[in-house]
Amino acid sequence: MVTYREAMRQAIREALTRDDRAFLMGEDVGRYGGCYAVSLGLLEEFGPERIRDTPLSESAFVGAGIGAALNGMRPIVEIMTVNFSLLALDQIVNNAATLSYMSGGQFNVPLVIRMTTGAGRQLGAQHSHSLEGWYAHIPGLRALAPATLEDARGMLWPALQDPDPVIIFEHGTLYNIEGELADDAGPVDINTAAVRRPGDDVTIITYGGTMRTGLGAAEQLAGSGVSAEVIDLRCLRPLDTATIVSSVARTHRAVIVDEGWRTGSLAAEVSARIMEEVFYDLDAPVARVCSAEVPMPYAKHLEDAAIPQVADVVAAVQMLGG
Amino acid sequence: MTGATAARGGGAEPAGGPTGEKDHGIHLLQQMLRIRRFEERCAELYSHSLIRGFLHLDIGEEACAVGVIDTLSPDDAVVATYREHGHALARGISMRAAMAELEGKVEGCSRGRGGSMHLFDAATRFYGGNAIVGGGLPIAVGLALADHLQGRRVVTACFFGDGAVAEGEFHESMNLAALWHLPVLFCCENNLYAMGTALDRSESETDLSLKAASYRVPSWEVDGMDVLAVEDAARSAVETVRAGGGPHFLELRTYRFRAHSMYDPDRYRDKAEIEQWKQRDPIPLLAERLTASGVLTDGDLERIEGEVGAEVDDAVAFAEAGTYEATEDLERFVTSEPVRAGEAS
Ligand SMILES: Cc1ncc(C[n+]2csc(CCOP(=O)(O)OP(=O)(O)O)c2C)c(N)n1
Ligand SMILES: [Mg+2]
């Protein structure tokens, strides 16, 4: 049995072992062992040059990662939480995402940025948001959301092989999930969405932290005779539209579960694509289950009320009729 | 600019505070004890899952909050970090409102929406509870700008840790406050660590006062374990800032006795180092000094402990009897509400 955290650690170990140019850098990744203990033990294994602690300077160390990537290295930069990535947003959006294009293809930025995202741990409004959709908006970036042990283990290496910047979003509630991981588990594809549970009556589209919510809902729906297909987007940019629309064309119904806020969300984008591609196959309007449009509250009952729950997804499916 | 501080209050006898020498020394002791006992109870409640999320204790650092905030007047403003229980209590947020907040109750000072890291209180001009390292500094500059523009002679005290000094926002705020000559008292609680990162593994120049001074902000290094030294330095800084002397910077040298948060296994500090700092615990330090000068006499400490203990018990009972905000109200206050008829503005 391994945890998601350990799977991610194995992925970092693999990257540093296979590629001399790879190194991990971020706040408290070394001596402290990583704020979510992902890199625990790696300092002892690889030394301080390659497991590099940084000061609290998000803009500077992400920018330094961009510079190092431009100049022959393969940096893996860890940002503690997506909320703190906003201090580095300028570097990510104005530099990492643009340099290849602005230079007419002369330069590229083979950088991986990992960060924790999402709510569910009562950490309040400055540690809990889901801003994956913002990053998925930016041309020049690839955005990944590993929701399974296999993806936690397997997405980093191909992300590092990508000649352009890749952001990996690790949902904070996933680190402790446990399961079996094959001994030979390794790199996975980072282009396509995956069908996590096949079904015929409705397509539930999820990613990252909402994947298990979608599976939970499908399980409950099965009890009442509804066969739900669950899609895990995996790659948030570019979106694998083909997998989504071929499923919806078959089930004729879609519910999108997104921990981001509904307005201007990734869920809105997915919904628009379904409408554009398979509008005439739909038996009901596309439904969305998103977070309430509030900064994340601390109190547990309020936080639970603010984020998508299994019951909300089940209710949304039932509303579609059938 | 940077320089002597031992001279600025270290070793001073209990200063003549607003309520007289004897009462004032005891008042400072009581304030620090309130914070200490409150937070010890928080740690217990955390282990019983009554408090959740991140909980950062100020234990060991009480003299900083108490020493500075005691010199402020009621119309001054305070900006703090996620390690702000002490600042909130010293500022006058009731223990009841703070404890209820930590338990997520609607009676809490932020209605249970904020939790430990986001205590707010308009009545005492307590502007949070900010959990983005460095995030409070620009806000403090803006508060001071508004006071300056509106001709109010008030001070904004802005607390932050040594870790924040590495953020761009520290440097940008320092420059802006100095450039515009704004009434901010920057209080850097240098406890030598930012989570697991020791100051000398984070800063090329570990003299933090020098950094502030490089922006032409007058700065002092102060013994942050000595509440009288802190108070003395803060009092003269606050006076100068209030009189239009522009921003000032205090580096309060302190130490947290506990781990960074309840999640932190504290693997990065030497136990001997922690023990050494505990020898300079600000509470016994003051108590001994007050005893030596005859201010604290037989039975005083027991009496204070009794009062503080009762206040903590009462706060816990209040929080536990508190209620959870109705989930129908989840979306209230995302934007401002018009004042309802019948409610005071
Ligand atoms: C912008 C940002 N980056 C990272 C963090 C995570 N974090 C929270 S507290 C902390 C350490 C801050 O240390 P310091 O400023 O010295 O304050 P202390 O905790 O010692 O009081 C870190 C890294 C954060 N909250 N905000
Ligand atoms: Mg510190």
XYZ file of C-alpha atoms and ligand atoms in Angstrom:
694
model
C 0.000 0.000 0.000
C 1.207 3.477 -0.783
C -0.281 6.905 -0.254
C -0.770 9.576 -2.868
C 1.958 11.513 -1.078
C 4.374 8.588 -1.396
C 3.458 8.080 -5.023
C 4.325 11.701 -5.692
C 7.575 11.285 -3.795
C 8.466 8.256 -5.918
C 7.809 10.350 -8.993
C 10.189 13.072 -7.798
C 12.776 10.441 -6.927
C 12.466 8.929 -10.386
C 12.855 12.322 -12.041
C 15.963 13.219 -10.068
C 17.470 9.787 -10.610
C 16.842 9.642 -14.329
C 17.730 13.215 -15.225
C 20.743 15.018 -13.772
C 19.246 18.295 -14.843
C 16.190 17.848 -12.638
C 16.012 19.438 -9.195
C 13.270 20.306 -6.720
C 12.999 23.788 -5.274
C 10.524 25.536 -3.001
C 9.721 26.622 0.533
C 10.564 24.018 3.157
C 10.985 21.195 0.653
C 14.284 20.127 2.230
C 15.008 20.424 5.921
C 11.331 20.535 6.892
C 10.423 17.698 4.531
C 7.796 19.561 2.515
C 4.776 21.343 3.966
C 2.681 18.284 3.109
C 5.625 15.913 3.631
C 5.805 15.009 -0.053
C 9.579 15.478 -0.224
C 10.328 14.001 3.211
C 13.688 12.216 3.095
C 14.692 13.463 -0.332
C 17.170 16.010 1.047
C 19.112 13.178 2.668
C 18.988 11.244 -0.582
C 19.866 13.965 -3.092
C 21.510 16.746 -1.080
C 20.776 20.460 -0.798
C 21.753 21.380 -4.364
C 18.975 19.273 -5.795
C 16.450 19.549 -2.966
C 16.722 23.261 -2.667
C 15.055 25.220 0.142
C 14.049 28.733 -0.803
C 13.128 31.798 1.221
C 9.511 32.986 1.217
C 9.856 34.564 -2.204
C 7.362 32.940 -4.553
C 7.857 35.361 -7.386
C 11.645 35.088 -7.198
C 11.952 31.324 -6.978
C 9.351 30.615 -9.634
C 11.080 33.188 -11.817
C 14.402 31.520 -11.035
C 12.869 28.222 -12.088
C 11.919 29.798 -15.397
C 15.454 31.109 -15.852
C 17.010 27.757 -15.009
C 14.640 25.997 -17.391
C 15.553 28.426 -20.163
C 19.158 27.642 -19.537
C 19.334 23.869 -19.653
C 17.954 22.635 -16.344
C 14.721 20.784 -15.603
C 13.391 22.443 -12.452
C 10.478 21.118 -10.437
C 9.202 24.065 -8.431
C 6.884 23.436 -5.501
C 4.506 26.151 -4.337
C 2.913 25.299 -1.000
C -0.659 26.194 -1.919
C -2.422 27.537 -4.982
C -3.343 30.678 -3.043
C 0.352 31.476 -2.616
C 0.963 30.920 -6.321
C -0.771 34.244 -6.786
C 2.415 35.894 -5.561
C 4.118 34.251 -8.543
C 1.292 34.752 -11.020
C 3.225 37.428 -12.841
C 6.146 35.097 -13.477
C 3.900 32.220 -14.522
C 1.567 34.134 -16.785
C 3.783 36.915 -18.096
C 6.997 34.928 -18.449
C 6.669 31.146 -18.379
C 3.617 31.088 -20.605
C 4.790 33.697 -23.109
C 8.519 33.310 -23.705
C 8.298 30.688 -26.413
C 5.742 32.668 -28.358
C 7.263 36.110 -27.806
C 10.654 34.871 -28.931
C 9.219 33.370 -32.081
C 10.058 29.899 -30.853
C 13.709 30.623 -30.026
C 13.284 29.921 -26.326
C 11.231 27.418 -24.388
C 10.586 26.855 -20.695
C 10.690 23.168 -19.670
C 9.509 23.870 -16.139
C 7.201 21.897 -13.867
C 5.366 23.690 -11.070
C 3.615 21.571 -8.446
C 1.120 23.019 -6.022
C -1.532 21.969 -3.548
C -5.056 23.065 -4.266
C -8.556 22.854 -2.903
C -10.682 22.888 0.221
C -11.949 20.356 2.712
C -9.481 20.834 5.528
C -10.959 23.871 7.292
C -8.074 26.086 6.294
C -10.166 29.119 5.461
C -10.166 31.536 2.572
C -6.438 32.019 2.058
C -5.475 28.341 1.844
C -8.389 26.537 0.211
C -9.281 27.845 -3.165
C -9.408 25.955 -6.425
C -7.842 28.149 -9.072
C -7.016 25.441 -11.617
C -9.483 27.029 -14.004
C -7.488 30.256 -14.064
C -4.349 28.464 -15.104
C -6.275 26.401 -17.627
C -7.222 29.731 -19.213
C -3.629 30.570 -20.130
C -2.213 29.613 -23.540
C 1.338 28.375 -23.200
C 0.685 26.330 -20.056
C -0.296 22.712 -19.631
C -2.364 22.059 -16.481
C -2.627 18.591 -14.926
C -4.768 17.315 -12.061
C -3.690 13.870 -10.832
C -6.641 12.343 -8.977
C -5.347 8.805 -8.588
C -2.247 7.115 -7.216
C -1.206 6.126 -10.739
C -1.401 9.707 -11.923
C 0.390 11.030 -8.846
C 3.115 8.526 -9.626
C 3.110 8.890 -13.366
C 2.436 12.465 -14.451
C 5.633 14.136 -13.308
C 8.064 12.436 -15.653
C 6.160 13.178 -18.869
C 5.536 16.695 -17.559
C 9.290 17.138 -17.276
C 9.737 15.855 -20.833
C 7.328 18.502 -22.058
C 9.376 21.319 -23.588
C 6.931 23.859 -22.157
C 5.705 24.793 -18.665
C 3.413 22.330 -16.915
C 1.506 22.937 -13.693
C 0.510 19.959 -11.555
C -2.348 20.517 -9.093
C -2.399 18.183 -6.103
C -5.660 18.328 -4.183
C -4.914 18.596 -0.473
C -7.475 15.980 0.540
C -5.774 13.360 -1.620
C -2.361 13.134 0.056
C -3.486 10.544 2.576
C -5.454 8.287 0.260
C -3.956 4.838 0.139
C -4.026 1.995 -2.293
C -2.063 -0.494 -4.289
C 0.341 0.741 -6.878
C 1.942 -1.726 -9.265
C 5.681 -2.190 -8.732
C 6.298 -1.158 -12.291
C 4.002 1.878 -12.105
C 5.553 4.677 -14.068
C 4.925 7.404 -16.591
C 1.381 7.877 -17.837
C -0.106 9.761 -20.702
C -0.756 13.450 -19.953
C -3.002 14.334 -22.860
C -6.231 12.508 -22.380
C -9.152 12.283 -20.017
C -9.977 8.883 -18.517
C -13.230 7.061 -18.009
C -13.026 6.024 -14.343
C -16.333 4.198 -14.337
C -18.289 3.234 -17.413
C -22.011 3.903 -17.594
C -24.864 4.577 -19.996
C -27.364 7.032 -18.532
C -25.393 10.137 -17.616
C -21.808 11.398 -17.812
C -20.358 12.866 -14.634
C -17.298 14.954 -15.503
C -14.804 15.533 -12.709
C -11.158 16.271 -12.027
C -8.709 16.359 -9.113
C -10.536 16.645 -5.809
C -13.977 16.047 -7.305
C -13.168 12.732 -8.970
C -13.930 10.711 -5.880
C -17.081 12.762 -5.311
C -18.196 11.771 -8.797
C -17.422 8.113 -8.161
C -19.329 8.243 -4.872
C -22.325 9.703 -6.639
C -22.164 7.078 -9.390
C -22.118 4.374 -6.754
C -25.224 5.776 -5.070
C -27.000 6.269 -8.364
C -26.329 2.654 -9.281
C -28.407 1.712 -6.243
C -31.389 3.484 -7.790
C -30.812 1.978 -11.197
C -29.016 4.899 -12.833
C -25.854 3.963 -14.677
C -23.442 6.883 -14.499
C -20.196 7.178 -16.412
C -17.471 9.073 -14.561
C -14.845 10.968 -16.506
C -11.680 12.288 -14.888
C -10.384 15.170 -16.996
C -6.752 14.667 -15.826
C -5.427 17.259 -18.223
C -7.201 20.591 -17.729
C -5.333 22.327 -20.520
C -5.438 21.292 -23.257
C -8.830 19.712 -22.615
C -9.500 16.305 -24.131
C -12.786 17.295 -25.739
C -13.082 14.050 -27.697
C -13.403 11.821 -24.633
C -15.992 14.135 -23.094
C -18.204 14.506 -26.136
C -18.090 10.876 -27.201
C -19.338 9.900 -23.752
C -22.072 12.544 -23.675
C -23.162 11.642 -27.211
C -23.854 8.163 -25.849
C -25.385 9.011 -22.433
C -27.208 12.180 -23.604
C -26.791 13.833 -20.207
C -23.894 15.549 -18.488
C -23.152 16.826 -14.998
C -19.872 18.632 -14.416
C -18.431 18.638 -10.913
C -15.909 21.399 -10.293
C -14.572 22.692 -6.983
C -13.932 26.035 -8.647
C -16.586 28.728 -8.553
C -19.294 28.370 -11.198
C -18.838 31.797 -12.771
C -16.172 31.681 -15.431
C -15.198 28.189 -14.376
C -13.580 25.233 -16.019
C -17.055 23.690 -15.721
C -18.351 26.529 -17.888
C -15.740 25.736 -20.518
C -16.565 22.034 -20.531
C -20.253 22.846 -20.739
C -19.685 25.161 -23.695
C -17.728 22.495 -25.533
C -20.481 19.936 -25.018
C -22.964 22.461 -26.328
C -20.779 23.258 -29.336
C -20.090 19.647 -30.265
C -23.023 17.454 -29.254
C -25.908 19.845 -28.613
C -28.384 17.756 -30.624
C -27.484 14.598 -28.694
C -28.465 16.119 -25.354
C -31.691 15.079 -23.640
C -31.325 17.712 -20.923
C -29.361 20.899 -20.312
C -25.833 20.342 -19.056
C -25.760 20.647 -15.254
C -22.966 21.965 -13.089
C -22.130 21.282 -9.454
C -19.580 23.865 -8.354
C -18.441 25.541 -5.172
C -20.668 28.200 -3.678
C -19.503 31.638 -4.770
C -17.912 32.537 -1.465
C -14.374 32.789 -0.161
C -13.935 29.444 1.605
C -15.282 29.585 5.178
C -13.509 27.987 8.150
C -16.403 26.392 10.054
C -16.850 22.795 8.959
C -20.566 22.908 8.270
C -20.129 26.023 6.143
C -17.187 24.581 4.253
C -19.140 21.379 3.571
C -22.036 23.476 2.339
C -19.685 25.420 0.072
C -18.028 22.569 -1.812
C -19.532 19.871 -4.047
C -20.739 16.858 -2.085
C -21.865 13.434 -3.280
C -25.480 14.306 -2.431
C -25.296 17.449 -4.586
C -24.114 15.430 -7.560
C -26.786 12.783 -7.059
C -29.432 15.509 -6.812
C -28.133 17.177 -9.977
C -28.330 13.903 -11.879
C -31.855 13.282 -10.616
C -32.901 16.776 -11.721
C -31.960 15.855 -15.279
C -34.685 13.232 -15.271
C -34.425 10.347 -17.612
C 19.440 54.176 12.619
C 19.976 50.591 13.542
C 21.577 50.127 16.841
C 21.325 50.216 20.522
C 18.306 48.787 22.099
C 19.485 47.363 25.315
C 19.742 51.053 26.096
C 16.226 51.567 24.868
C 14.511 49.913 27.739
C 16.344 46.689 28.449
C 16.707 46.199 32.180
C 14.445 49.103 32.963
C 12.385 49.009 36.102
C 8.662 48.594 35.578
C 7.841 51.685 33.623
C 5.302 54.190 34.746
C 2.375 53.145 32.623
C -0.956 54.838 32.402
C -2.286 53.211 35.549
C 0.675 53.685 37.803
C 3.810 51.701 38.221
C 2.617 48.803 40.329
C -0.639 48.237 38.536
C 1.000 48.592 35.180
C 3.614 45.931 35.744
C 0.933 43.583 36.960
C -1.257 44.481 34.014
C 1.487 43.444 31.581
C 2.011 40.196 33.426
C -1.678 39.476 33.392
C -1.951 40.182 29.668
C 0.855 37.756 28.883
C -0.653 35.121 31.137
C -4.044 35.524 29.482
C -2.460 34.760 26.125
C -0.402 31.865 27.442
C -3.259 30.118 29.217
C -5.670 30.788 26.370
C -3.330 29.182 23.890
C -2.515 26.227 26.101
C -6.240 25.581 26.189
C -6.410 25.971 22.416
C -3.851 23.195 22.034
C -5.991 20.953 24.253
C -9.142 21.754 22.329
C -7.296 21.021 19.125
C -6.445 17.553 20.330
C -10.161 17.083 21.027
C -10.951 18.267 17.489
C -12.949 21.247 18.723
C -10.536 23.507 16.884
C -9.494 22.494 13.358
C -7.541 23.804 10.409
C -4.173 25.389 11.051
C -3.488 26.553 14.590
C -0.347 28.604 15.202
C 0.532 29.302 18.803
C 2.311 32.413 19.993
C 3.623 30.750 23.148
C 7.008 32.262 24.031
C 6.363 35.389 21.988
C 3.721 37.040 24.175
C 5.908 39.988 25.160
C 5.924 41.262 21.576
C 2.180 41.604 21.174
C 1.617 42.818 24.721
C 4.522 45.264 24.812
C 3.659 46.959 21.544
C -0.118 46.932 21.689
C -0.160 48.308 25.207
C 1.325 51.537 23.882
C -1.387 52.050 21.255
C -4.475 54.146 21.724
C -7.960 52.911 20.912
C -8.143 54.651 17.547
C -4.860 53.170 16.321
C -5.006 50.199 13.972
C -3.450 46.736 14.149
C -2.591 44.360 11.311
C -1.389 40.883 12.225
C -0.635 37.455 10.806
C -2.065 33.967 11.240
C -0.161 33.802 14.556
C -2.359 36.473 16.056
C -4.301 35.185 19.064
C -2.006 37.158 21.358
C -2.368 40.336 19.364
C -6.135 39.980 19.280
C -6.395 39.463 23.035
C -3.912 42.230 23.820
C -5.876 44.544 21.572
C -9.057 43.885 23.488
C -10.922 41.295 21.469
C -12.653 39.308 24.174
C -11.458 35.841 24.961
C -15.028 34.697 24.407
C -15.196 36.068 20.871
C -11.769 34.669 20.036
C -12.505 31.200 21.408
C -15.893 31.070 19.714
C -14.164 31.946 16.449
C -11.673 29.140 16.889
C -14.566 26.753 17.407
C -16.267 27.997 14.253
C -19.234 29.524 16.065
C -21.277 32.449 14.821
C -20.580 34.250 18.108
C -16.915 34.364 17.097
C -15.273 37.636 16.129
C -15.435 36.625 12.438
C -18.705 34.638 12.699
C -16.785 31.376 12.354
C -15.823 32.173 8.796
C -12.240 33.010 9.643
C -10.994 30.603 12.281
C -7.688 30.858 14.092
C -5.855 32.552 11.240
C -8.452 35.208 10.511
C -9.545 37.033 13.648
C -11.064 40.423 12.818
C -12.641 43.136 14.925
C -13.777 46.489 13.632
C -14.431 47.876 17.110
C -10.774 47.648 18.077
C -9.531 48.381 14.542
C -8.070 44.907 14.309
C -7.661 44.268 10.590
C -6.857 40.542 10.787
C -5.514 37.746 10.864
C -3.698 37.532 7.442
C -2.421 34.109 6.358
C -0.507 35.194 3.299
C 3.024 35.793 4.495
C 3.761 39.472 3.873
C 0.169 40.110 2.839
C -0.562 42.476 5.708
C 2.195 44.977 5.046
C 0.719 46.699 1.993
C -2.640 46.861 3.780
C -0.997 48.578 6.731
C 0.556 51.104 4.355
C -2.874 51.794 2.907
C -4.524 52.175 6.296
C -1.845 54.666 7.218
C -2.198 56.472 3.917
C -5.895 56.974 4.599
C -5.211 58.245 8.104
C -2.587 60.591 6.752
C -4.859 61.889 3.994
C -7.684 62.469 6.436
C -5.488 64.233 8.923
C -5.908 61.705 11.732
C -3.002 61.405 14.121
C -3.157 57.668 14.508
C -0.688 54.865 14.085
C -1.007 51.528 12.300
C 0.965 48.765 13.992
C 1.801 46.001 11.548
C 3.060 42.660 12.834
C 4.811 40.065 10.698
C 7.481 37.406 11.012
C 11.102 37.183 9.940
C 9.990 35.033 7.000
C 8.011 37.915 5.539
C 11.198 39.910 5.084
C 12.030 37.701 2.091
C 8.827 38.612 0.290
C 8.715 41.411 -2.232
C 5.788 42.902 -0.345
C 8.040 43.661 2.609
C 10.408 45.674 0.468
C 7.726 47.376 -1.560
C 5.828 48.352 1.578
C 8.899 49.582 3.399
C 9.806 51.802 0.488
C 6.295 53.150 -0.016
C 5.754 53.913 3.661
C 9.097 55.725 3.845
C 8.643 57.524 0.544
C 5.241 58.832 1.578
C 6.229 59.316 5.208
C 3.286 57.294 6.520
C 2.425 56.547 10.151
C 3.173 52.816 10.269
C 4.977 50.998 13.040
C 6.409 47.857 11.455
C 6.908 45.164 14.085
C 8.939 42.217 12.889
C 8.689 39.304 15.286
C 11.965 37.637 14.523
C 11.653 34.177 16.026
C 14.555 32.924 13.881
C 12.461 30.488 11.854
C 9.964 30.581 9.042
C 8.345 27.176 9.420
C 11.407 24.931 9.145
C 13.706 27.467 7.557
C 16.168 29.148 9.875
C 16.798 32.823 9.238
C 20.383 32.306 8.117
C 19.211 29.765 5.561
C 16.764 32.296 4.201
C 18.508 35.677 4.293
C 21.845 36.727 2.847
C 21.828 39.587 5.360
C 20.349 38.435 8.654
C 20.364 41.894 10.224
C 16.733 42.720 9.578
C 16.873 46.226 11.003
C 19.517 47.045 8.468
C 17.118 46.176 5.688
C 14.477 48.537 7.029
C 17.111 51.177 7.605
C 18.183 50.881 3.984
C 14.777 52.331 3.096
C 15.471 55.181 5.526
C 13.062 53.749 8.066
C 14.427 54.314 11.590
C 14.804 50.897 13.143
C 15.695 49.237 16.413
C 16.526 45.773 17.576
C 14.669 44.942 20.735
C 14.781 42.063 23.183
C 11.418 40.536 22.393
C 11.454 38.361 25.495
C 11.479 41.428 27.750
C 8.065 43.015 27.722
C 9.365 46.174 29.378
C 12.017 46.603 26.730
C 9.432 46.049 24.027
C 7.039 48.486 25.614
C 9.692 51.108 26.080
C 10.889 50.889 22.487
C 7.350 50.798 21.170
C 6.270 53.763 23.252
C 8.912 56.060 21.894
C 8.462 54.745 18.355
C 4.694 55.199 18.514
C 5.116 58.726 19.857
C 7.421 59.652 16.997
C 5.245 58.015 14.369
C 2.162 59.726 15.752
C 3.933 63.064 15.760
C 4.544 62.751 12.030
C 7.958 61.136 12.133
C 7.169 58.650 9.370
C 7.339 54.866 9.573
C 9.452 53.107 12.175
C 10.631 49.529 12.410
C 11.102 47.353 15.467
C 12.852 44.032 15.183
C 11.567 42.072 18.154
C 13.943 39.200 18.851
C 11.901 36.351 20.127
C 11.332 32.613 19.886
C 8.379 30.300 19.579
C 8.436 27.554 22.171
C 6.045 25.325 20.226
C 6.106 23.950 16.716
C 5.069 26.160 13.804
C 1.560 24.718 13.790
C -0.200 21.663 15.113
C 0.873 19.797 11.975
C 4.576 20.488 12.437
C 6.691 17.654 13.881
C 9.441 20.248 14.600
C 12.287 18.218 13.130
C 14.490 21.160 12.245
C 15.322 22.687 15.637
C 17.789 21.595 18.213
C 16.063 20.684 21.483
C 18.872 22.385 23.385
C 18.181 25.600 21.523
C 14.524 25.457 22.527
C 15.466 24.806 26.148
C 17.896 27.687 26.120
C 15.238 30.108 24.937
C 12.773 28.780 27.491
C 15.171 30.062 30.113
C 14.200 33.493 28.845
C 10.449 32.877 29.022
C 8.948 36.376 29.094
C 6.436 35.532 31.796
C 8.735 34.336 34.607
C 11.192 36.990 33.468
C 8.718 39.737 34.277
C 7.298 37.978 37.336
C 10.760 37.660 38.873
C 11.554 41.243 38.157
C 8.288 42.430 39.646
C 8.912 40.267 42.705
C 12.423 41.593 43.112
C 11.188 45.157 43.030
C 8.421 44.370 45.489
C 5.606 45.010 43.042
C 4.493 41.418 42.989
C 3.949 40.142 46.504
C 2.815 36.933 48.122
C -0.347 35.585 46.650
C -0.469 38.017 43.710
C 0.558 35.474 41.129
C -1.925 32.906 42.412
C -4.651 35.518 42.299
C -3.794 36.486 38.716
C -3.601 32.853 37.646
C -6.994 32.298 39.238
C -8.538 35.213 37.366
C -6.989 34.181 34.101
C -8.014 30.557 34.539
C -11.581 31.620 35.218
C -11.578 33.828 32.133
C -10.355 30.959 29.964
C -12.957 28.581 31.426
C -15.629 31.134 30.775
C -14.469 31.629 27.174
C -14.506 27.892 26.529
C -17.970 27.554 28.047
C -19.151 30.486 25.937
C -17.727 28.949 22.772
C -19.201 25.581 23.528
C -22.625 27.050 24.224
C -22.306 28.979 20.965
C -24.214 28.217 17.810
C -23.307 27.507 14.210
C -24.281 30.024 11.616
C -27.218 28.840 9.522
C -25.958 27.450 6.222
C -28.604 29.573 4.472
C -26.364 32.491 5.440
C -23.354 31.003 3.659
C -23.396 33.672 0.965
C -23.891 36.660 3.245
C -21.091 39.247 3.233
C -19.473 38.137 0.004
C -20.353 41.696 -0.816
C -21.435 44.385 1.611
C -24.941 44.388 2.898
C -27.027 47.504 3.209
C -27.509 48.341 6.856
C -30.854 46.873 7.805
C -33.521 48.994 9.353
C -33.244 48.966 13.102
C -29.561 47.954 13.159
C -26.981 50.403 14.340
C -24.547 51.441 11.637
C 2.845 33.740 0.587
C 2.918 32.577 1.510
N 3.839 31.623 1.299
C 3.920 30.572 2.130
C 3.080 30.451 3.194
C 3.174 29.242 4.114
N 3.681 29.664 5.425
C 2.844 30.002 6.411
S 3.624 30.577 7.744
C 5.125 30.365 7.041
C 6.349 30.761 7.796
C 6.401 32.232 8.041
O 7.418 32.533 8.927
P 7.550 33.920 9.639
O 7.182 35.017 8.705
O 8.900 33.975 10.233
O 6.443 33.907 10.776
P 6.315 32.896 12.015
O 5.479 31.760 11.551
O 7.667 32.494 12.427
O 5.596 33.671 13.060
C 4.999 29.827 5.770
C 6.109 29.464 4.899
C 2.103 31.449 3.357
N 1.202 31.394 4.360
N 2.063 32.510 2.532
Mg 9.471 33.415 12.086
